[in-house]
Short mmCIF file of C-alpha atoms and ligand atoms in Angstrom, two decimals:
data_model
loop_
_atom_site.label_atom_id
_atom_site.label_comp_id
_atom_site.label_asym_id
_atom_site.label_seq_id
_atom_site.Cartn_x
_atom_site.Cartn_y
_atom_site.Cartn_z
CA MET U 9 21.62 -5.13 2.91
CA ARG U 10 19.78 -8.55 3.75
CA VAL U 11 16.07 -7.36 3.55
CA LEU U 12 13.02 -9.65 4.91
CA VAL U 13 9.82 -8.20 2.96
CA THR U 14 6.74 -9.44 4.80
CA GLY U 15 4.00 -9.31 2.28
CA GLY U 16 6.07 -9.46 -0.59
CA ALA U 17 3.85 -11.23 -2.40
CA GLY U 18 1.24 -8.38 -2.44
CA TYR U 19 0.61 -5.64 -4.51
CA ILE U 20 3.11 -2.97 -2.95
CA GLY U 21 5.00 -5.73 -1.39
CA SER U 22 5.49 -7.09 -4.89
CA ALA U 23 7.00 -3.79 -6.44
CA VAL U 24 9.14 -2.89 -3.24
CA LEU U 25 11.13 -6.20 -3.82
CA ARG U 26 11.64 -5.72 -7.35
CA VAL U 27 13.19 -2.41 -6.30
CA LEU U 28 15.30 -3.31 -3.65
CA LEU U 29 16.60 -5.94 -5.90
CA ALA U 30 17.49 -3.46 -8.42
CA GLU U 31 19.39 -1.71 -5.81
CA GLY U 32 21.53 -4.26 -5.14
CA HIS U 33 19.73 -5.67 -1.70
CA GLU U 34 19.21 -9.34 -0.85
CA VAL U 35 15.93 -10.09 -0.48
CA VAL U 36 13.87 -12.85 1.67
CA VAL U 37 9.84 -12.44 1.18
CA LEU U 38 7.56 -14.02 3.75
CA ASP U 39 4.21 -13.76 3.01
CA ASN U 40 1.16 -16.31 4.00
CA LEU U 41 -0.74 -16.00 0.50
CA VAL U 42 -3.75 -15.29 1.86
CA THR U 43 -4.24 -12.19 -0.74
CA GLY U 44 -0.97 -12.14 -2.12
CA HIS U 45 0.18 -14.46 -5.38
CA ARG U 46 2.85 -16.84 -5.50
CA ARG U 47 3.91 -16.03 -8.88
CA ALA U 48 4.22 -12.17 -7.81
CA VAL U 49 7.60 -13.12 -6.42
CA PRO U 50 10.42 -13.93 -8.80
CA ALA U 51 11.23 -17.73 -8.70
CA ALA U 52 14.99 -16.87 -7.46
CA ILE U 53 13.74 -15.22 -4.72
CA ALA U 54 13.81 -16.87 -1.60
CA PHE U 55 10.35 -17.40 -0.06
CA VAL U 56 8.89 -18.14 3.41
CA HIS U 57 5.28 -19.47 2.84
CA ALA U 58 4.54 -18.21 6.85
CA ASP U 59 2.10 -15.82 8.51
CA THR U 60 3.60 -12.53 10.67
CA ARG U 61 1.96 -14.03 13.40
CA ASP U 62 3.74 -17.48 13.94
CA THR U 63 6.63 -15.54 15.85
CA SER U 64 9.40 -18.86 15.50
CA THR U 65 9.11 -19.58 11.79
CA VAL U 66 9.41 -15.48 11.27
CA ARG U 67 12.45 -15.88 13.99
CA GLN U 68 13.71 -19.31 12.22
CA ALA U 69 13.60 -16.85 9.10
CA LEU U 70 15.41 -14.04 10.39
CA ARG U 71 18.51 -16.47 11.33
CA ASP U 72 18.58 -18.46 8.08
CA HIS U 73 18.69 -15.49 5.89
CA ARG U 74 20.87 -13.23 8.49
CA VAL U 75 18.24 -10.60 7.90
CA GLU U 76 19.55 -7.24 8.99
CA ALA U 77 15.94 -4.87 8.39
CA VAL U 78 12.41 -5.84 7.80
CA VAL U 79 10.15 -4.00 5.13
CA HIS U 80 6.37 -4.64 7.00
CA LEU U 81 3.67 -4.98 4.58
CA ALA U 82 1.78 -7.92 5.29
CA ALA U 83 -1.67 -6.99 6.40
CA ILE U 84 -5.32 -6.77 5.18
CA SER U 85 -6.21 -3.60 4.01
CA GLN U 86 -9.96 -3.22 2.73
CA VAL U 87 -11.50 -0.32 4.68
CA GLY U 88 -15.24 -1.42 4.40
CA THR U 89 -14.30 -5.21 4.77
CA SER U 90 -12.84 -3.45 8.40
CA VAL U 91 -15.61 -2.00 9.33
CA ARG U 92 -17.64 -5.57 9.45
CA HIS U 93 -14.87 -7.38 10.70
CA PRO U 94 -12.54 -5.52 12.52
CA ARG U 95 -11.38 -8.62 14.82
CA ASP U 96 -10.06 -9.67 11.24
CA TYR U 97 -8.14 -5.99 11.41
CA PHE U 98 -6.66 -6.02 14.77
CA ASP U 99 -5.69 -9.87 14.69
CA ASN U 100 -3.43 -9.97 11.18
CA ASN U 101 -2.43 -6.12 11.40
CA VAL U 102 -1.79 -5.81 14.84
CA ARG U 103 -1.09 -8.60 16.50
CA GLY U 104 0.86 -9.53 13.71
CA SER U 105 2.88 -6.88 13.29
CA LEU U 106 3.33 -7.71 17.24
CA ALA U 107 4.37 -10.86 16.72
CA LEU U 108 6.85 -9.79 14.37
CA LEU U 109 8.28 -6.99 16.20
CA ASP U 110 9.15 -9.85 19.18
CA ALA U 111 10.94 -11.99 16.54
CA MET U 112 12.83 -8.93 15.31
CA LEU U 113 13.75 -7.73 18.90
CA ALA U 114 14.75 -11.65 19.96
CA GLU U 115 17.04 -11.99 17.15
CA GLY U 116 18.35 -8.50 17.13
CA VAL U 117 17.18 -7.36 14.17
CA GLY U 118 16.89 -3.52 14.67
CA ARG U 119 16.00 -1.90 11.43
CA LEU U 120 11.80 -1.56 10.21
CA VAL U 121 10.18 0.21 7.83
CA PHE U 122 6.42 0.03 7.88
CA SER U 123 3.47 0.08 5.58
CA SER U 124 1.19 2.87 6.63
CA THR U 125 -1.78 4.27 5.04
CA ALA U 126 -3.54 7.33 4.34
CA ALA U 127 -6.60 6.15 6.31
CA VAL U 128 -4.90 6.91 9.48
CA TYR U 129 -6.19 10.51 8.62
CA GLY U 130 -9.68 9.80 8.47
CA ASP U 131 -11.66 13.42 6.84
CA PRO U 132 -8.70 15.93 6.88
CA ASP U 133 -9.32 19.53 7.80
CA THR U 134 -7.59 20.78 5.29
CA CYS U 135 -5.57 19.85 2.05
CA PRO U 136 -3.07 18.53 0.98
CA ILE U 137 -2.40 16.51 4.16
CA ASP U 138 1.01 16.27 5.61
CA GLU U 139 2.36 14.29 8.77
CA THR U 140 1.21 17.14 11.09
CA ALA U 141 -2.25 16.58 10.57
CA PRO U 142 -4.38 14.87 13.06
CA THR U 143 -4.90 11.26 12.79
CA ARG U 144 -8.80 10.20 12.91
CA PRO U 145 -8.91 7.47 11.30
CA LYS U 146 -12.28 6.26 10.50
CA SER U 147 -11.88 2.27 10.22
CA PRO U 148 -10.75 -0.65 11.86
CA TYR U 149 -7.93 -0.51 9.43
CA GLY U 150 -7.12 2.58 9.69
CA ASP U 151 -6.87 2.24 13.83
CA SER U 152 -4.84 -0.80 13.00
CA LYS U 153 -1.83 0.84 11.14
CA ARG U 154 -2.16 4.35 13.36
CA PHE U 155 -1.80 1.59 16.38
CA VAL U 156 1.07 0.08 14.68
CA GLU U 157 2.69 3.62 14.36
CA THR U 158 2.30 3.78 18.08
CA VAL U 159 4.12 0.69 18.84
CA LEU U 160 6.58 1.53 16.70
CA ALA U 161 7.49 5.06 18.70
CA ARG U 162 7.47 3.31 21.91
CA TYR U 163 9.59 0.42 20.78
CA GLY U 164 11.80 3.18 19.66
CA GLU U 165 12.73 4.66 22.64
CA ALA U 166 12.29 1.78 24.92
CA TYR U 167 14.20 -0.54 22.51
CA GLY U 168 16.22 1.63 19.90
CA LEU U 169 14.35 0.28 17.26
CA GLN U 170 14.97 2.30 13.92
CA HIS U 171 11.46 2.64 12.19
CA THR U 172 10.23 4.52 9.33
CA SER U 173 6.40 4.32 8.37
CA LEU U 174 5.14 5.38 4.99
CA ARG U 175 1.64 6.53 4.72
CA TYR U 176 0.58 5.79 1.23
CA PHE U 177 -2.58 7.68 -0.72
CA ASN U 178 -3.62 5.70 -3.55
CA ALA U 179 -1.08 3.25 -5.13
CA ALA U 180 -1.77 2.61 -8.57
CA GLY U 181 0.56 1.44 -11.84
CA ALA U 182 2.49 -1.58 -12.15
CA PHE U 183 5.46 -3.21 -13.44
CA PRO U 184 5.75 -5.02 -16.67
CA ASP U 185 5.73 -8.44 -14.72
CA ALA U 186 3.67 -7.07 -11.34
CA GLY U 187 0.63 -5.46 -10.56
CA GLU U 188 -2.58 -5.44 -9.12
CA ASP U 189 -4.63 -8.42 -8.48
CA HIS U 190 -6.85 -8.23 -5.59
CA ARG U 191 -9.86 -10.67 -5.43
CA PRO U 192 -12.28 -9.45 -5.01
CA GLU U 193 -11.38 -6.06 -6.60
CA THR U 194 -12.58 -3.06 -4.99
CA HIS U 195 -9.76 -0.04 -6.40
CA LEU U 196 -11.12 2.22 -9.18
CA ILE U 197 -7.97 1.92 -11.84
CA PRO U 198 -7.97 -1.87 -12.09
CA LEU U 199 -11.80 -1.46 -12.31
CA VAL U 200 -11.57 0.62 -15.16
CA LEU U 201 -8.95 -0.94 -17.10
CA ALA U 202 -11.02 -3.86 -16.78
CA ALA U 203 -14.28 -2.58 -18.06
CA ALA U 204 -12.39 -0.92 -20.92
CA ALA U 205 -10.99 -4.43 -21.84
CA GLY U 206 -14.74 -5.46 -21.90
CA LYS U 207 -13.24 -8.07 -19.22
CA GLY U 208 -15.34 -6.43 -15.76
CA PRO U 209 -18.90 -4.67 -15.48
CA PRO U 210 -19.42 -1.20 -16.03
CA VAL U 211 -17.65 1.11 -13.45
CA THR U 212 -19.95 2.43 -11.02
CA LEU U 213 -19.60 6.27 -10.18
CA PHE U 214 -19.86 6.12 -6.37
CA GLY U 215 -21.61 9.99 -6.03
CA GLU U 216 -21.30 12.73 -8.00
CA ASP U 217 -22.40 15.43 -5.70
CA TYR U 218 -19.46 15.94 -3.90
CA PRO U 219 -17.68 19.53 -3.23
CA THR U 220 -14.92 19.13 -6.49
CA PRO U 221 -14.60 20.75 -9.25
CA ASP U 222 -17.00 17.92 -11.17
CA GLY U 223 -18.95 16.43 -8.00
CA THR U 224 -16.60 13.15 -8.04
CA CYS U 225 -14.04 12.47 -5.51
CA VAL U 226 -10.42 13.54 -5.54
CA ARG U 227 -7.81 11.37 -4.88
CA ASP U 228 -3.91 11.24 -5.30
CA TYR U 229 -2.56 8.81 -7.05
CA VAL U 230 1.27 7.63 -6.91
CA HIS U 231 2.44 5.03 -9.14
CA VAL U 232 3.57 1.85 -7.26
CA ALA U 233 7.03 2.21 -8.62
CA ASP U 234 7.55 5.21 -7.19
CA LEU U 235 6.09 4.31 -3.70
CA ALA U 236 8.65 1.47 -3.72
CA ARG U 237 11.74 3.64 -4.24
CA ALA U 238 10.55 5.33 -1.07
CA HIS U 239 11.28 2.39 0.91
CA ALA U 240 14.64 1.96 -0.25
CA LEU U 241 15.26 5.22 0.47
CA ALA U 242 13.99 4.49 4.18
CA LEU U 243 16.36 1.71 4.64
CA ALA U 244 19.32 3.93 3.42
CA ALA U 245 18.63 6.67 5.57
CA PRO U 246 19.14 5.83 9.76
CA ALA U 247 15.74 6.65 11.52
CA PRO U 248 15.17 6.64 14.98
CA GLY U 249 11.64 7.43 13.94
CA ALA U 250 10.36 9.06 10.75
CA ILE U 251 6.94 9.40 9.34
CA TYR U 252 6.15 10.08 5.39
CA THR U 253 3.09 11.46 4.11
CA LEU U 254 3.65 9.66 0.04
CA GLY U 255 1.76 10.94 -2.60
CA SER U 256 2.31 12.51 -6.11
CA GLY U 257 1.12 16.26 -4.99
CA GLY U 258 -1.98 16.22 -7.20
CA GLY U 259 -5.54 14.96 -7.03
CA HIS U 260 -7.65 13.86 -10.18
CA THR U 261 -11.51 13.22 -9.83
CA VAL U 262 -12.84 10.01 -10.66
CA ARG U 263 -14.20 11.31 -13.80
CA GLU U 264 -10.72 12.13 -14.84
CA VAL U 265 -9.43 8.88 -14.29
CA LEU U 266 -12.34 7.59 -16.40
CA GLU U 267 -11.45 10.09 -19.18
CA ALA U 268 -7.60 9.49 -19.00
CA ALA U 269 -8.26 5.80 -19.15
CA GLU U 270 -10.06 6.00 -22.48
CA ARG U 271 -7.23 8.22 -23.75
CA VAL U 272 -4.92 5.53 -22.62
CA THR U 273 -6.62 2.66 -23.80
CA GLY U 274 -8.61 3.88 -26.82
CA ARG U 275 -11.25 2.35 -25.70
CA PRO U 276 -14.70 3.61 -24.36
CA VAL U 277 -14.90 3.04 -20.62
CA PRO U 278 -18.76 2.05 -19.52
CA VAL U 279 -19.85 4.04 -16.66
CA VAL U 280 -22.99 3.58 -14.30
CA ARG U 281 -24.24 5.88 -11.76
CA GLY U 282 -24.28 5.12 -8.16
CA ALA U 283 -24.57 6.32 -4.93
CA ARG U 284 -22.05 8.05 -2.65
CA ARG U 285 -19.92 4.83 -1.16
CA GLU U 286 -19.70 4.89 2.60
CA GLY U 287 -16.84 6.76 4.44
CA ASP U 288 -15.63 8.51 1.04
CA PRO U 289 -13.78 11.65 1.64
CA ALA U 290 -14.59 14.12 -0.83
CA THR U 291 -11.04 14.89 -1.36
CA LEU U 292 -7.54 13.61 0.00
CA VAL U 293 -4.38 14.88 -1.63
CA ALA U 294 -0.94 14.43 0.15
CA SER U 295 1.89 16.97 0.85
CA SER U 296 5.02 14.77 0.44
CA ALA U 297 7.11 17.38 0.97
CA ARG U 298 8.58 16.22 3.74
CA ILE U 299 10.53 12.88 2.65
CA GLY U 300 11.43 14.94 -0.67
CA ARG U 301 13.22 17.24 1.60
CA GLU U 302 14.48 14.63 4.10
CA LEU U 303 15.37 11.66 2.05
CA GLY U 304 15.34 13.18 -1.64
CA TRP U 305 12.32 11.20 -3.10
CA ALA U 306 10.04 12.75 -5.54
CA PRO U 307 7.61 10.75 -8.00
CA ARG U 308 9.34 9.87 -11.41
CA ALA U 309 6.06 9.07 -13.07
CA ALA U 310 4.67 11.55 -15.37
CA GLY U 311 1.43 11.72 -14.40
CA LEU U 312 -2.04 9.88 -14.28
CA GLU U 313 -1.32 8.80 -17.76
CA ASP U 314 1.66 6.78 -16.85
CA ILE U 315 0.44 5.57 -14.30
CA LEU U 316 -2.54 4.05 -16.23
CA ALA U 317 -0.66 2.84 -19.06
CA SER U 318 1.83 1.08 -17.01
CA ALA U 319 -1.71 -0.94 -15.56
CA TRP U 320 -3.00 -1.20 -19.02
CA ALA U 321 0.44 -2.67 -19.92
CA TRP U 322 -0.07 -5.33 -17.35
CA LEU U 323 -3.51 -6.10 -17.87
CA GLN U 324 -3.17 -7.32 -21.42
CA ALA U 325 0.11 -9.03 -20.30
CA ALA U 326 -1.49 -10.96 -17.60
CA PRO U 327 -5.40 -10.73 -18.49
CA ASP U 328 -6.33 -12.70 -15.79
CA GLY U 329 -3.87 -11.50 -13.10
CA TYR U 330 -1.67 -14.05 -11.51
CA PRO U 331 -2.17 -17.88 -12.31
CA ASP U 332 -1.88 -18.52 -8.26
N1 LIG W 17 -14.55 4.34 -6.84
C1 LIG W 17 -15.76 4.51 -7.71
N2 LIG W 17 -16.35 3.35 -8.22
C2 LIG W 17 -15.66 2.14 -7.96
C3 LIG W 17 -14.26 2.16 -6.96
C4 LIG W 17 -13.56 3.49 -6.75
O1 LIG W 17 -16.22 5.44 -8.10
O2 LIG W 17 -15.87 1.33 -8.50
C5 LIG W 17 -14.28 5.96 -6.03
C6 LIG W 17 -14.40 6.07 -4.82
O3 LIG W 17 -15.30 6.35 -4.25
C7 LIG W 17 -12.99 7.04 -4.49
C8 LIG W 17 -11.92 6.77 -5.77
O4 LIG W 17 -12.74 5.79 -6.51
O5 LIG W 17 -13.14 8.33 -4.55
C9 LIG W 17 -10.78 5.82 -5.44
O6 LIG W 17 -11.27 4.60 -4.80
P1 LIG W 17 -10.47 3.16 -4.26
O7 LIG W 17 -11.36 2.39 -3.78
O8 LIG W 17 -9.38 2.93 -5.44
O9 LIG W 17 -9.38 4.03 -3.05
P2 LIG W 17 -9.46 4.69 -2.22
O10 LIG W 17 -9.15 6.02 -2.05
O11 LIG W 17 -10.84 4.41 -1.55
O12 LIG W 17 -8.60 3.72 -0.76
C10 LIG W 17 -7.41 3.76 -0.92
C11 LIG W 17 -6.56 2.65 -0.32
C12 LIG W 17 -7.33 2.42 0.47
C13 LIG W 17 -6.42 3.41 1.87
C14 LIG W 17 -7.12 4.67 1.31
C15 LIG W 17 -6.53 6.06 2.02
O13 LIG W 17 -7.01 1.45 -1.30
O14 LIG W 17 -6.12 1.33 1.17
O15 LIG W 17 -6.98 4.67 -0.06
O16 LIG W 17 -7.61 7.11 1.86
F1 LIG W 17 -6.74 3.23 2.82
#
């Protein structure tokens, strides 16, 4: 299939395009490079430097490359920042998606896989969380993704758009030549590995008084290559409208991540104690039973140490991240 990947220069997008290429798809990347990296996209891949809000350029790209389906990841995705700057989040993530959909409808492209997030759930009533859980986003970021899901449902009914939303839990790990390079970095695993490598400050433990086995938050870390494979499966399955929750099916505390990182790297991870970070729920673990049942998806990464080892290998290969 000829697939446009928006946000293909980002962390998850660059993983998605690698899986799509390996499965024989033709890929075109569209990215505004505000948070993405040009070098995350292999040089041989067609690249359009544009924003999804630029409908005429997106239409041109869809025409030029005779695109049959879109995987839409282009977005800004920092929960905390979104609370302080909601306008940016609604503009980028909502207006950007609406403009992309306008371009797709105008050019007769009727298939979309949408990058959504566990942040649509807010504080869950029960764990593990599946697609039937109520959606109560606690941040403009979560709101923006939830709203686009609503738009997709309505566009499916009205215009026959085929769409699948994938609600990711904590993406982690790397490909040998593509990994996490956020600036600034806020995610636990790259911060832990940078600290182990002596390239970053000690890791601040955001709270040790949560109702969890060791008092630190539990999260469901899923290998980015496994997440990426879910996009390929979703593209292959006709879907008048589907939502899937994607996690590894188990959770780890922050302390468990630190200990596993010490085992994987063979180095100590310096830690300082800190206060709770605002908005962090104690436990977020996904049930991915539905995507397993309907699309045959299951994570292949053996576990947290596998995920950490891949991210550590990427850090060794690219200690300063991407050159641009
Ligand atoms: N943490 C620390 N210290 C740090 C960074 C993180 O203790 O320096 C803790 C956090 O409190 C949390 C865990 O490590 O308990 C994971 O934090 P991340 O920032 O890596 O990830 P989040 O769970 O906060 O966020 C992720 C995605 C979001 C998504 C969210 C949905 O990054 O995009 O999951 O739950 F919205």
